[in-house]
Amino acid sequence: MATWFPGHMYKGIQGMQKRIGDMDCIIEVHDARIPFTGRNPIFDRHAKMRPHILVLSKVDLVDKKSVHWMQKNPDKLGATEVILADMKRQTLRTSNLLVEKMLEVIDHTDRFHRSRNESYHVLVAGIPNVGKSTLINYLRNTTLKKKGKSAKVGGIPGITKSVMERIKICEDPKIYLVDTPGVLTPRIESAEVALQLAACNTVRSEVLGEELICDYILYYLNKHGLTRYVEEYGLDEPIDNIHEVLKAIAKKYDKHLKHRVSGEYQVLPNFQFAAHKMLHDFNRGLLAEVNFNWEMMS
C-alpha cells in the first residue's frame, strides 16, 4: 500500500519522542475490534521504555468470546495491563480502575530522575478516532468533577493534530495526562488492513471510498455467518452483491436520485446515502459484534 503519513502525524511522533523521558506511564488507546491491526510499531518501540497500559475502546462492539480472550491475554497484546472500555457507557468504576492501574504500574517501575516529583505524568497515544480525547475528558470530569472538555473530541479521524499541554485528571495524587494526535503507521501493509482501519473509522472514509468499505464489511459479515443485516435492510436472504444491499437500504429509507438519460428522467437508488448509512450502522453495532483480528488470536 502507498505511504499515508500526514505532516501532523510526523510531528506527533517527534513530540512523543521529546516528551517520553518525562513520562511515568504510557496509555495506548485502540479500537477493540482491531486489537492488533494498525497499532503503530513506532509507538510500540517508545512504549517499551515505560509501563504500558492498553485501553481497548468500543468493547461494546466486540463479540463476547473476543472480550474474554483480551481480558486473559494482556501479554499477547504487548501491554503491562489491558483495560476494556465502553466509551458510550463509561462508569466511575472504569475511571477508578484506570487511575488505580496507572499508579500500580508506576509504583513497580523505577522513576529515576522523576522520583522527586510528587506528580505523575502520563502520555495518551494511539491511532486516530479511537477515543483518546474522550477518555481524557471523562477521567477529568469524573475524578475532578469538572464540566466541559479539555481535549477536543470529534467523530472524524485526526481531529487532534497537536501535542497538547498537560491536563490534570486527579488531585490526590496529582496525575496529568498529555493528549497526542492520532498516529497511524507510516505504511499500511495491505489492502485488507486499510479496509479494516477504514471500517472502524480510523482512516477517513474518502481515502478508500465508502462503497468499497461497505463491500468489505459485507464480505466479512457473510464469511462469519453474521447475517443481521438481512433483517435490518429487508432482504430475503444473505447476498454477496453490495449493490443489491445498497439498493435495499435506499429503498428502506426512500432515498433516490433523478438522472436525465436520453432526454428522460430515471429514478435511481442513492448509493452514496446508502453506503454512508451502512457504514454508520456498522459502527453503531447494529449489524454485528465483530473482531477483525480473531484469526490472529486463535
PDB file of C-alpha atoms in Angstrom:
ATOM      1  CA  MET A   1       0.000   0.000   0.000  1.00  0.00           C
ATOM      2  CA  ALA A   2       1.106   3.556  -0.582  1.00  0.00           C
ATOM      3  CA  THR A   3       2.532   5.595   2.249  1.00  0.00           C
ATOM      4  CA  TRP A   4      -0.086   7.690   4.047  1.00  0.00           C
ATOM      5  CA  PHE A   5       1.501   9.731   6.815  1.00  0.00           C
ATOM      6  CA  PRO A   6       0.259  13.353   7.069  1.00  0.00           C
ATOM      7  CA  GLY A   7       2.568  16.041   8.437  1.00  0.00           C
ATOM      8  CA  HIS A   8       0.780  16.355  11.778  1.00  0.00           C
ATOM      9  CA  MET A   9       1.396  12.629  12.396  1.00  0.00           C
ATOM     10  CA  TYR A  10       5.123  13.039  11.788  1.00  0.00           C
ATOM     11  CA  LYS A  11       5.145  15.994  14.190  1.00  0.00           C
ATOM     12  CA  GLY A  12       3.186  13.898  16.669  1.00  0.00           C
ATOM     13  CA  ILE A  13       5.872  11.208  16.671  1.00  0.00           C
ATOM     14  CA  GLN A  14       8.543  13.885  17.197  1.00  0.00           C
ATOM     15  CA  GLY A  15       6.524  15.365  20.056  1.00  0.00           C
ATOM     16  CA  MET A  16       6.199  11.992  21.769  1.00  0.00           C
ATOM     17  CA  GLN A  17       9.930  11.369  21.419  1.00  0.00           C
ATOM     18  CA  LYS A  18      10.685  14.673  23.150  1.00  0.00           C
ATOM     19  CA  ARG A  19       8.229  14.065  25.999  1.00  0.00           C
ATOM     20  CA  ILE A  20       8.753  10.352  26.627  1.00  0.00           C
ATOM     21  CA  GLY A  21      11.637  10.892  29.065  1.00  0.00           C
ATOM     22  CA  ASP A  22       9.396  12.906  31.377  1.00  0.00           C
ATOM     23  CA  MET A  23       6.534  10.425  31.372  1.00  0.00           C
ATOM     24  CA  ASP A  24       5.820   7.889  34.127  1.00  0.00           C
ATOM     25  CA  CYS A  25       3.456   5.760  32.054  1.00  0.00           C
ATOM     26  CA  ILE A  26       2.011   5.393  28.561  1.00  0.00           C
ATOM     27  CA  ILE A  27      -1.652   4.762  27.875  1.00  0.00           C
ATOM     28  CA  GLU A  28      -2.272   3.420  24.382  1.00  0.00           C
ATOM     29  CA  VAL A  29      -5.910   3.682  23.290  1.00  0.00           C
ATOM     30  CA  HIS A  30      -7.001   1.385  20.464  1.00  0.00           C
ATOM     31  CA  ASP A  31     -10.216   0.056  18.918  1.00  0.00           C
ATOM     32  CA  ALA A  32     -11.104  -3.333  20.419  1.00  0.00           C
ATOM     33  CA  ARG A  33     -12.428  -4.534  17.039  1.00  0.00           C
ATOM     34  CA  ILE A  34      -8.857  -4.414  15.666  1.00  0.00           C
ATOM     35  CA  PRO A  35      -6.683  -5.230  18.714  1.00  0.00           C
ATOM     36  CA  PHE A  36      -3.630  -5.891  16.512  1.00  0.00           C
ATOM     37  CA  THR A  37      -4.363  -4.104  13.238  1.00  0.00           C
ATOM     38  CA  GLY A  38      -2.902  -0.635  12.830  1.00  0.00           C
ATOM     39  CA  ARG A  39      -1.009  -0.407  16.113  1.00  0.00           C
ATOM     40  CA  ASN A  40       1.940   1.748  15.199  1.00  0.00           C
ATOM     41  CA  PRO A  41       5.290  -0.098  15.609  1.00  0.00           C
ATOM     42  CA  ILE A  42       7.000   3.285  16.020  1.00  0.00           C
ATOM     43  CA  PHE A  43       4.830   3.928  19.054  1.00  0.00           C
ATOM     44  CA  ASP A  44       5.430   0.393  20.307  1.00  0.00           C
ATOM     45  CA  ARG A  45       9.193   0.991  20.484  1.00  0.00           C
ATOM     46  CA  HIS A  46       8.655   4.021  22.712  1.00  0.00           C
ATOM     47  CA  ALA A  47       6.074   2.207  24.843  1.00  0.00           C
ATOM     48  CA  LYS A  48       8.708  -0.340  25.889  1.00  0.00           C
ATOM     49  CA  MET A  49      10.577   2.438  27.683  1.00  0.00           C
ATOM     50  CA  ARG A  50       7.756   2.952  30.218  1.00  0.00           C
ATOM     51  CA  PRO A  51       4.874   0.983  31.788  1.00  0.00           C
ATOM     52  CA  HIS A  52       2.286   0.453  29.089  1.00  0.00           C
ATOM     53  CA  ILE A  53      -1.474   0.293  29.687  1.00  0.00           C
ATOM     54  CA  LEU A  54      -3.552  -0.687  26.665  1.00  0.00           C
ATOM     55  CA  VAL A  55      -7.107   0.670  26.735  1.00  0.00           C
ATOM     56  CA  LEU A  56      -9.260  -1.128  24.184  1.00  0.00           C
ATOM     57  CA  SER A  57     -12.204   1.140  23.463  1.00  0.00           C
ATOM     58  CA  LYS A  58     -15.576   0.401  21.841  1.00  0.00           C
ATOM     59  CA  VAL A  59     -15.652  -3.005  23.527  1.00  0.00           C
ATOM     60  CA  ASP A  60     -19.456  -2.909  23.268  1.00  0.00           C
ATOM     61  CA  LEU A  61     -18.988  -3.512  19.516  1.00  0.00           C
ATOM     62  CA  VAL A  62     -16.967  -6.736  20.049  1.00  0.00           C
ATOM     63  CA  ASP A  63     -18.225 -10.317  20.486  1.00  0.00           C
ATOM     64  CA  LYS A  64     -18.039 -11.830  23.987  1.00  0.00           C
ATOM     65  CA  LYS A  65     -15.568 -14.572  23.020  1.00  0.00           C
ATOM     66  CA  SER A  66     -13.024 -11.974  21.915  1.00  0.00           C
ATOM     67  CA  VAL A  67     -13.615  -9.838  25.017  1.00  0.00           C
ATOM     68  CA  HIS A  68     -12.838 -12.848  27.228  1.00  0.00           C
ATOM     69  CA  TRP A  69      -9.587 -13.521  25.313  1.00  0.00           C
ATOM     70  CA  MET A  70      -8.466  -9.894  25.636  1.00  0.00           C
ATOM     71  CA  GLN A  71      -9.082  -9.939  29.387  1.00  0.00           C
ATOM     72  CA  LYS A  72      -6.963 -13.077  29.811  1.00  0.00           C
ATOM     73  CA  ASN A  73      -4.022 -12.240  27.500  1.00  0.00           C
ATOM     74  CA  PRO A  74      -2.561  -8.756  28.104  1.00  0.00           C
ATOM     75  CA  ASP A  75       0.953 -10.063  27.411  1.00  0.00           C
ATOM     76  CA  LYS A  76      -0.027 -11.271  23.932  1.00  0.00           C
ATOM     77  CA  LEU A  77      -1.355  -7.787  23.263  1.00  0.00           C
ATOM     78  CA  GLY A  78       2.046  -6.346  24.188  1.00  0.00           C
ATOM     79  CA  ALA A  79       0.911  -4.440  27.279  1.00  0.00           C
ATOM     80  CA  THR A  80       1.569  -4.362  31.021  1.00  0.00           C
ATOM     81  CA  GLU A  81      -2.175  -4.078  31.646  1.00  0.00           C
ATOM     82  CA  VAL A  82      -5.265  -4.182  29.431  1.00  0.00           C
ATOM     83  CA  ILE A  83      -8.449  -2.277  30.259  1.00  0.00           C
ATOM     84  CA  LEU A  84     -11.596  -2.752  28.217  1.00  0.00           C
ATOM     85  CA  ALA A  85     -13.695   0.389  27.860  1.00  0.00           C
ATOM     86  CA  ASP A  86     -17.127   1.237  26.516  1.00  0.00           C
ATOM     87  CA  MET A  87     -16.861   4.905  25.558  1.00  0.00           C
ATOM     88  CA  LYS A  88     -20.646   5.285  25.377  1.00  0.00           C
ATOM     89  CA  ARG A  89     -21.433   3.898  28.817  1.00  0.00           C
ATOM     90  CA  GLN A  90     -18.446   4.842  30.930  1.00  0.00           C
ATOM     91  CA  THR A  91     -18.747   4.304  34.651  1.00  0.00           C
ATOM     92  CA  LEU A  92     -16.988   5.691  37.688  1.00  0.00           C
ATOM     93  CA  ARG A  93     -15.653   2.185  38.289  1.00  0.00           C
ATOM     94  CA  THR A  94     -13.846   2.220  34.921  1.00  0.00           C
ATOM     95  CA  SER A  95     -12.323   5.604  35.713  1.00  0.00           C
ATOM     96  CA  ASN A  96     -11.159   4.493  39.159  1.00  0.00           C
ATOM     97  CA  LEU A  97      -9.748   1.259  37.721  1.00  0.00           C
ATOM     98  CA  LEU A  98      -7.635   3.125  35.178  1.00  0.00           C
ATOM     99  CA  VAL A  99      -6.240   5.507  37.807  1.00  0.00           C
ATOM    100  CA  GLU A 100      -5.566   2.528  40.095  1.00  0.00           C
ATOM    101  CA  LYS A 101      -3.727   0.642  37.332  1.00  0.00           C
ATOM    102  CA  MET A 102      -1.687   3.726  36.427  1.00  0.00           C
ATOM    103  CA  LEU A 103      -0.448   4.126  39.992  1.00  0.00           C
ATOM    104  CA  GLU A 104       0.132   0.385  40.345  1.00  0.00           C
ATOM    105  CA  VAL A 105       2.371   0.035  37.287  1.00  0.00           C
ATOM    106  CA  ILE A 106       4.200   3.279  38.083  1.00  0.00           C
ATOM    107  CA  ASP A 107       4.850   2.107  41.654  1.00  0.00           C
ATOM    108  CA  HIS A 108       6.557  -1.022  40.320  1.00  0.00           C
ATOM    109  CA  THR A 109       8.829   0.934  37.966  1.00  0.00           C
ATOM    110  CA  ASP A 110      11.988   2.906  38.774  1.00  0.00           C
ATOM    111  CA  ARG A 111      11.213   6.597  38.201  1.00  0.00           C
ATOM    112  CA  PHE A 112      14.937   7.603  38.120  1.00  0.00           C
ATOM    113  CA  HIS A 113      15.185  11.418  37.839  1.00  0.00           C
ATOM    114  CA  ARG A 114      11.405  11.746  38.272  1.00  0.00           C
ATOM    115  CA  SER A 115      11.398  10.265  41.807  1.00  0.00           C
ATOM    116  CA  ARG A 116      11.497  13.698  43.470  1.00  0.00           C
ATOM    117  CA  ASN A 117       8.482  14.836  41.525  1.00  0.00           C
ATOM    118  CA  GLU A 118       5.324  14.223  43.550  1.00  0.00           C
ATOM    119  CA  SER A 119       3.083  14.459  40.482  1.00  0.00           C
ATOM    120  CA  TYR A 120       2.710  11.825  37.770  1.00  0.00           C
ATOM    121  CA  HIS A 121       2.692  12.396  34.019  1.00  0.00           C
ATOM    122  CA  VAL A 122       1.032  10.006  31.583  1.00  0.00           C
ATOM    123  CA  LEU A 123       1.201  10.123  27.783  1.00  0.00           C
ATOM    124  CA  VAL A 124      -2.009   9.144  25.975  1.00  0.00           C
ATOM    125  CA  ALA A 125      -1.432   7.926  22.425  1.00  0.00           C
ATOM    126  CA  GLY A 126      -2.917   5.763  19.687  1.00  0.00           C
ATOM    127  CA  ILE A 127      -4.272   5.826  16.159  1.00  0.00           C
ATOM    128  CA  PRO A 128      -6.964   8.324  15.049  1.00  0.00           C
ATOM    129  CA  ASN A 129     -10.547   8.267  16.322  1.00  0.00           C
ATOM    130  CA  VAL A 130     -10.269   5.537  18.966  1.00  0.00           C
ATOM    131  CA  GLY A 131     -11.381   7.723  21.870  1.00  0.00           C
ATOM    132  CA  LYS A 132      -8.208   9.247  23.342  1.00  0.00           C
ATOM    133  CA  SER A 133      -9.677  12.703  23.914  1.00  0.00           C
ATOM    134  CA  THR A 134     -12.997  11.245  25.078  1.00  0.00           C
ATOM    135  CA  LEU A 135     -11.109   9.192  27.653  1.00  0.00           C
ATOM    136  CA  ILE A 136      -9.163  12.215  28.907  1.00  0.00           C
ATOM    137  CA  ASN A 137     -12.318  14.302  29.254  1.00  0.00           C
ATOM    138  CA  TYR A 138     -14.147  11.502  31.037  1.00  0.00           C
ATOM    139  CA  LEU A 139     -11.328  10.962  33.529  1.00  0.00           C
ATOM    140  CA  ARG A 140     -11.102  14.690  34.161  1.00  0.00           C
ATOM    141  CA  ASN A 141     -14.836  15.125  34.613  1.00  0.00           C
ATOM    142  CA  THR A 142     -15.276  12.135  36.944  1.00  0.00           C
ATOM    143  CA  THR A 143     -12.170  12.323  39.121  1.00  0.00           C
ATOM    144  CA  LEU A 144     -12.020  16.112  39.417  1.00  0.00           C
ATOM    145  CA  LYS A 145     -15.774  16.550  38.863  1.00  0.00           C
ATOM    146  CA  LYS A 146     -15.192  19.333  36.344  1.00  0.00           C
ATOM    147  CA  LYS A 147     -17.580  20.007  33.496  1.00  0.00           C
ATOM    148  CA  GLY A 148     -16.511  20.763  29.963  1.00  0.00           C
ATOM    149  CA  LYS A 149     -13.881  19.426  27.625  1.00  0.00           C
ATOM    150  CA  SER A 150     -10.145  19.973  27.877  1.00  0.00           C
ATOM    151  CA  ALA A 151      -9.356  17.764  24.900  1.00  0.00           C
ATOM    152  CA  LYS A 152     -11.121  18.338  21.560  1.00  0.00           C
ATOM    153  CA  VAL A 153     -13.410  15.461  20.614  1.00  0.00           C
ATOM    154  CA  GLY A 154     -14.930  14.544  17.255  1.00  0.00           C
ATOM    155  CA  GLY A 155     -16.127  11.633  15.150  1.00  0.00           C
ATOM    156  CA  ILE A 156     -13.737  12.423  12.308  1.00  0.00           C
ATOM    157  CA  PRO A 157     -10.323  10.692  12.338  1.00  0.00           C
ATOM    158  CA  GLY A 158      -7.440  13.065  13.015  1.00  0.00           C
ATOM    159  CA  ILE A 159      -9.219  15.884  14.884  1.00  0.00           C
ATOM    160  CA  THR A 160      -6.402  16.192  17.462  1.00  0.00           C
ATOM    161  CA  LYS A 161      -3.459  17.476  15.419  1.00  0.00           C
ATOM    162  CA  SER A 162      -1.046  18.823  18.015  1.00  0.00           C
ATOM    163  CA  VAL A 163       0.610  17.599  21.188  1.00  0.00           C
ATOM    164  CA  MET A 164      -1.327  19.410  23.890  1.00  0.00           C
ATOM    165  CA  GLU A 165      -0.360  20.789  27.275  1.00  0.00           C
ATOM    166  CA  ARG A 166      -0.773  18.577  30.308  1.00  0.00           C
ATOM    167  CA  ILE A 167      -4.321  18.079  31.614  1.00  0.00           C
ATOM    168  CA  LYS A 168      -4.896  17.375  35.309  1.00  0.00           C
ATOM    169  CA  ILE A 169      -7.225  14.421  35.886  1.00  0.00           C
ATOM    170  CA  CYS A 170      -6.581  13.673  39.548  1.00  0.00           C
ATOM    171  CA  GLU A 171      -5.771  15.859  42.562  1.00  0.00           C
ATOM    172  CA  ASP A 172      -4.520  13.332  45.133  1.00  0.00           C
ATOM    173  CA  PRO A 173      -2.144  12.144  43.882  1.00  0.00           C
ATOM    174  CA  LYS A 174      -1.643  14.714  41.135  1.00  0.00           C
ATOM    175  CA  ILE A 175      -1.891  12.979  37.776  1.00  0.00           C
ATOM    176  CA  TYR A 176      -1.535  14.818  34.478  1.00  0.00           C
ATOM    177  CA  LEU A 177      -2.347  13.392  31.068  1.00  0.00           C
ATOM    178  CA  VAL A 178      -0.863  14.606  27.796  1.00  0.00           C
ATOM    179  CA  ASP A 179      -3.031  14.175  24.703  1.00  0.00           C
ATOM    180  CA  THR A 180      -1.351  13.476  21.355  1.00  0.00           C
ATOM    181  CA  PRO A 181      -2.540  13.407  17.736  1.00  0.00           C
ATOM    182  CA  GLY A 182      -3.725  10.102  16.333  1.00  0.00           C
ATOM    183  CA  VAL A 183      -0.739   8.487  14.647  1.00  0.00           C
ATOM    184  CA  LEU A 184      -1.036   5.727  12.054  1.00  0.00           C
ATOM    185  CA  THR A 185       1.785   3.517  10.889  1.00  0.00           C
ATOM    186  CA  PRO A 186       3.704   5.285   8.062  1.00  0.00           C
ATOM    187  CA  ARG A 187       2.987   2.400   5.707  1.00  0.00           C
ATOM    188  CA  ILE A 188      -0.224   0.331   5.715  1.00  0.00           C
ATOM    189  CA  GLU A 189       0.976  -3.111   4.701  1.00  0.00           C
ATOM    190  CA  SER A 190      -2.047  -4.490   2.820  1.00  0.00           C
ATOM    191  CA  ALA A 191      -5.388  -3.582   1.287  1.00  0.00           C
ATOM    192  CA  GLU A 192      -7.224  -5.649   3.919  1.00  0.00           C
ATOM    193  CA  VAL A 193      -5.551  -3.784   6.777  1.00  0.00           C
ATOM    194  CA  ALA A 194      -6.512  -0.479   5.138  1.00  0.00           C
ATOM    195  CA  LEU A 195     -10.118  -1.655   4.794  1.00  0.00           C
ATOM    196  CA  GLN A 196     -10.274  -2.800   8.423  1.00  0.00           C
ATOM    197  CA  LEU A 197      -8.963   0.571   9.609  1.00  0.00           C
ATOM    198  CA  ALA A 198     -11.460   2.377   7.384  1.00  0.00           C
ATOM    199  CA  ALA A 199     -14.358   0.165   8.510  1.00  0.00           C
ATOM    200  CA  CYS A 200     -13.568   1.125  12.109  1.00  0.00           C
ATOM    201  CA  ASN A 201     -13.422   4.814  11.125  1.00  0.00           C
ATOM    202  CA  THR A 202      -9.752   5.294  11.977  1.00  0.00           C
ATOM    203  CA  VAL A 203      -8.948   6.272   8.383  1.00  0.00           C
ATOM    204  CA  ARG A 204     -11.088   8.883   6.637  1.00  0.00           C
ATOM    205  CA  SER A 205     -13.645   7.058   4.517  1.00  0.00           C
ATOM    206  CA  GLU A 206     -12.960   9.224   1.451  1.00  0.00           C
ATOM    207  CA  VAL A 207      -9.439   7.773   1.249  1.00  0.00           C
ATOM    208  CA  LEU A 208     -10.851   4.425   0.055  1.00  0.00           C
ATOM    209  CA  GLY A 209     -14.487   5.270  -0.690  1.00  0.00           C
ATOM    210  CA  GLU A 210     -17.475   4.263   1.404  1.00  0.00           C
ATOM    211  CA  GLU A 211     -18.882   1.813  -1.143  1.00  0.00           C
ATOM    212  CA  LEU A 212     -15.639  -0.187  -1.191  1.00  0.00           C
ATOM    213  CA  ILE A 213     -15.510  -0.183   2.625  1.00  0.00           C
ATOM    214  CA  CYS A 214     -19.105  -1.440   2.770  1.00  0.00           C
ATOM    215  CA  ASP A 215     -18.251  -4.177   0.273  1.00  0.00           C
ATOM    216  CA  TYR A 216     -15.508  -5.380   2.632  1.00  0.00           C
ATOM    217  CA  ILE A 217     -17.860  -5.247   5.633  1.00  0.00           C
ATOM    218  CA  LEU A 218     -20.419  -7.331   3.702  1.00  0.00           C
ATOM    219  CA  TYR A 219     -17.713  -9.855   2.784  1.00  0.00           C
ATOM    220  CA  TYR A 220     -16.645 -10.131   6.441  1.00  0.00           C
ATOM    221  CA  LEU A 221     -20.216 -10.488   7.733  1.00  0.00           C
ATOM    222  CA  ASN A 222     -21.061 -13.245   5.247  1.00  0.00           C
ATOM    223  CA  LYS A 223     -17.772 -15.076   5.839  1.00  0.00           C
ATOM    224  CA  HIS A 224     -18.500 -15.294   9.570  1.00  0.00           C
ATOM    225  CA  GLY A 225     -22.208 -16.025   9.288  1.00  0.00           C
ATOM    226  CA  LEU A 226     -23.215 -12.638  10.710  1.00  0.00           C
ATOM    227  CA  THR A 227     -26.439 -12.011   8.819  1.00  0.00           C
ATOM    228  CA  ARG A 228     -28.274  -9.490  10.981  1.00  0.00           C
ATOM    229  CA  TYR A 229     -28.114  -7.112   8.003  1.00  0.00           C
ATOM    230  CA  VAL A 230     -30.652  -9.266   6.128  1.00  0.00           C
ATOM    231  CA  GLU A 231     -33.454  -8.366   8.526  1.00  0.00           C
ATOM    232  CA  GLU A 232     -32.147  -4.855   9.149  1.00  0.00           C
ATOM    233  CA  TYR A 233     -32.381  -3.931   5.464  1.00  0.00           C
ATOM    234  CA  GLY A 234     -35.416  -6.010   4.479  1.00  0.00           C
ATOM    235  CA  LEU A 235     -33.614  -8.573   2.322  1.00  0.00           C
ATOM    236  CA  ASP A 236     -34.874 -12.101   1.693  1.00  0.00           C
ATOM    237  CA  GLU A 237     -31.560 -13.845   2.331  1.00  0.00           C
ATOM    238  CA  PRO A 238     -27.806 -13.181   2.680  1.00  0.00           C
ATOM    239  CA  ILE A 239     -26.235 -11.927  -0.540  1.00  0.00           C
ATOM    240  CA  ASP A 240     -22.702 -11.025  -1.611  1.00  0.00           C
ATOM    241  CA  ASN A 241     -23.619  -8.222  -4.025  1.00  0.00           C
ATOM    242  CA  ILE A 242     -23.030  -4.894  -2.299  1.00  0.00           C
ATOM    243  CA  HIS A 243     -25.079  -3.015  -4.905  1.00  0.00           C
ATOM    244  CA  GLU A 244     -28.160  -5.079  -4.052  1.00  0.00           C
ATOM    245  CA  VAL A 245     -27.657  -4.366  -0.349  1.00  0.00           C
ATOM    246  CA  LEU A 246     -27.268  -0.649  -1.018  1.00  0.00           C
ATOM    247  CA  LYS A 247     -30.385  -0.688  -3.211  1.00  0.00           C
ATOM    248  CA  ALA A 248     -32.309  -2.253  -0.313  1.00  0.00           C
ATOM    249  CA  ILE A 249     -31.068   0.447   2.072  1.00  0.00           C
ATOM    250  CA  ALA A 250     -32.040   3.217  -0.339  1.00  0.00           C
ATOM    251  CA  LYS A 251     -35.473   1.627  -0.762  1.00  0.00           C
ATOM    252  CA  LYS A 252     -35.997   1.284   3.008  1.00  0.00           C
ATOM    253  CA  TYR A 253     -35.286   4.971   3.588  1.00  0.00           C
ATOM    254  CA  ASP A 254     -36.799   6.171   0.299  1.00  0.00           C
ATOM    255  CA  LYS A 255     -33.551   7.768  -0.841  1.00  0.00           C
ATOM    256  CA  HIS A 256     -33.363   8.087  -4.622  1.00  0.00           C
ATOM    257  CA  LEU A 257     -31.878  10.424  -7.220  1.00  0.00           C
ATOM    258  CA  LYS A 258     -33.253  11.539 -10.571  1.00  0.00           C
ATOM    259  CA  HIS A 259     -30.888  11.301 -13.534  1.00  0.00           C
ATOM    260  CA  ARG A 260     -31.651  12.520 -17.038  1.00  0.00           C
ATOM    261  CA  VAL A 261     -30.780   9.905 -19.658  1.00  0.00           C
ATOM    262  CA  SER A 262     -31.540  10.461 -23.389  1.00  0.00           C
ATOM    263  CA  GLY A 263     -33.961  13.230 -22.538  1.00  0.00           C
ATOM    264  CA  GLU A 264     -35.854  11.187 -19.943  1.00  0.00           C
ATOM    265  CA  TYR A 265     -35.543  11.128 -16.168  1.00  0.00           C
ATOM    266  CA  GLN A 266     -34.703   7.890 -14.419  1.00  0.00           C
ATOM    267  CA  VAL A 267     -35.057   7.319 -10.678  1.00  0.00           C
ATOM    268  CA  LEU A 268     -32.013   5.522  -9.276  1.00  0.00           C
ATOM    269  CA  PRO A 269     -31.001   4.469  -5.752  1.00  0.00           C
ATOM    270  CA  ASN A 270     -28.912   6.993  -3.817  1.00  0.00           C
ATOM    271  CA  PHE A 271     -25.862   4.761  -3.379  1.00  0.00           C
ATOM    272  CA  GLN A 272     -23.910   7.493  -1.602  1.00  0.00           C
ATOM    273  CA  PHE A 273     -26.551   7.802   1.117  1.00  0.00           C
ATOM    274  CA  ALA A 274     -26.901   4.012   1.382  1.00  0.00           C
ATOM    275  CA  ALA A 275     -23.159   3.381   1.770  1.00  0.00           C
ATOM    276  CA  HIS A 276     -22.866   6.131   4.384  1.00  0.00           C
ATOM    277  CA  LYS A 277     -25.842   4.669   6.259  1.00  0.00           C
ATOM    278  CA  MET A 278     -24.452   1.120   6.219  1.00  0.00           C
ATOM    279  CA  LEU A 279     -21.063   2.284   7.478  1.00  0.00           C
ATOM    280  CA  HIS A 280     -22.775   4.301  10.212  1.00  0.00           C
ATOM    281  CA  ASP A 281     -24.912   1.304  11.225  1.00  0.00           C
ATOM    282  CA  PHE A 282     -21.837  -0.927  11.366  1.00  0.00           C
ATOM    283  CA  ASN A 283     -20.031   1.476  13.687  1.00  0.00           C
ATOM    284  CA  ARG A 284     -23.085   1.660  15.949  1.00  0.00           C
ATOM    285  CA  GLY A 285     -23.065  -2.135  16.302  1.00  0.00           C
ATOM    286  CA  LEU A 286     -26.414  -2.609  14.551  1.00  0.00           C
ATOM    287  CA  LEU A 287     -25.085  -5.173  12.065  1.00  0.00           C
ATOM    288  CA  ALA A 288     -22.885  -7.336  14.304  1.00  0.00           C
ATOM    289  CA  GLU A 289     -20.403  -7.503  17.163  1.00  0.00           C
ATOM    290  CA  VAL A 290     -17.071  -8.136  15.435  1.00  0.00           C
ATOM    291  CA  ASN A 291     -13.369  -8.730  15.861  1.00  0.00           C
ATOM    292  CA  PHE A 292     -11.450  -8.380  12.623  1.00  0.00           C
ATOM    293  CA  ASN A 293      -8.375  -9.971  14.247  1.00  0.00           C
ATOM    294  CA  TRP A 294      -9.873 -13.167  15.702  1.00  0.00           C
ATOM    295  CA  GLU A 295      -7.740 -15.383  13.434  1.00  0.00           C
ATOM    296  CA  MET A 296      -4.616 -13.725  14.870  1.00  0.00           C
ATOM    297  CA  MET A 297      -5.799 -14.545  18.382  1.00  0.00           C
ATOM    298  CA  SER A 298      -6.738 -18.155  17.747  1.00  0.00           C
TER     299      SER A 298
END
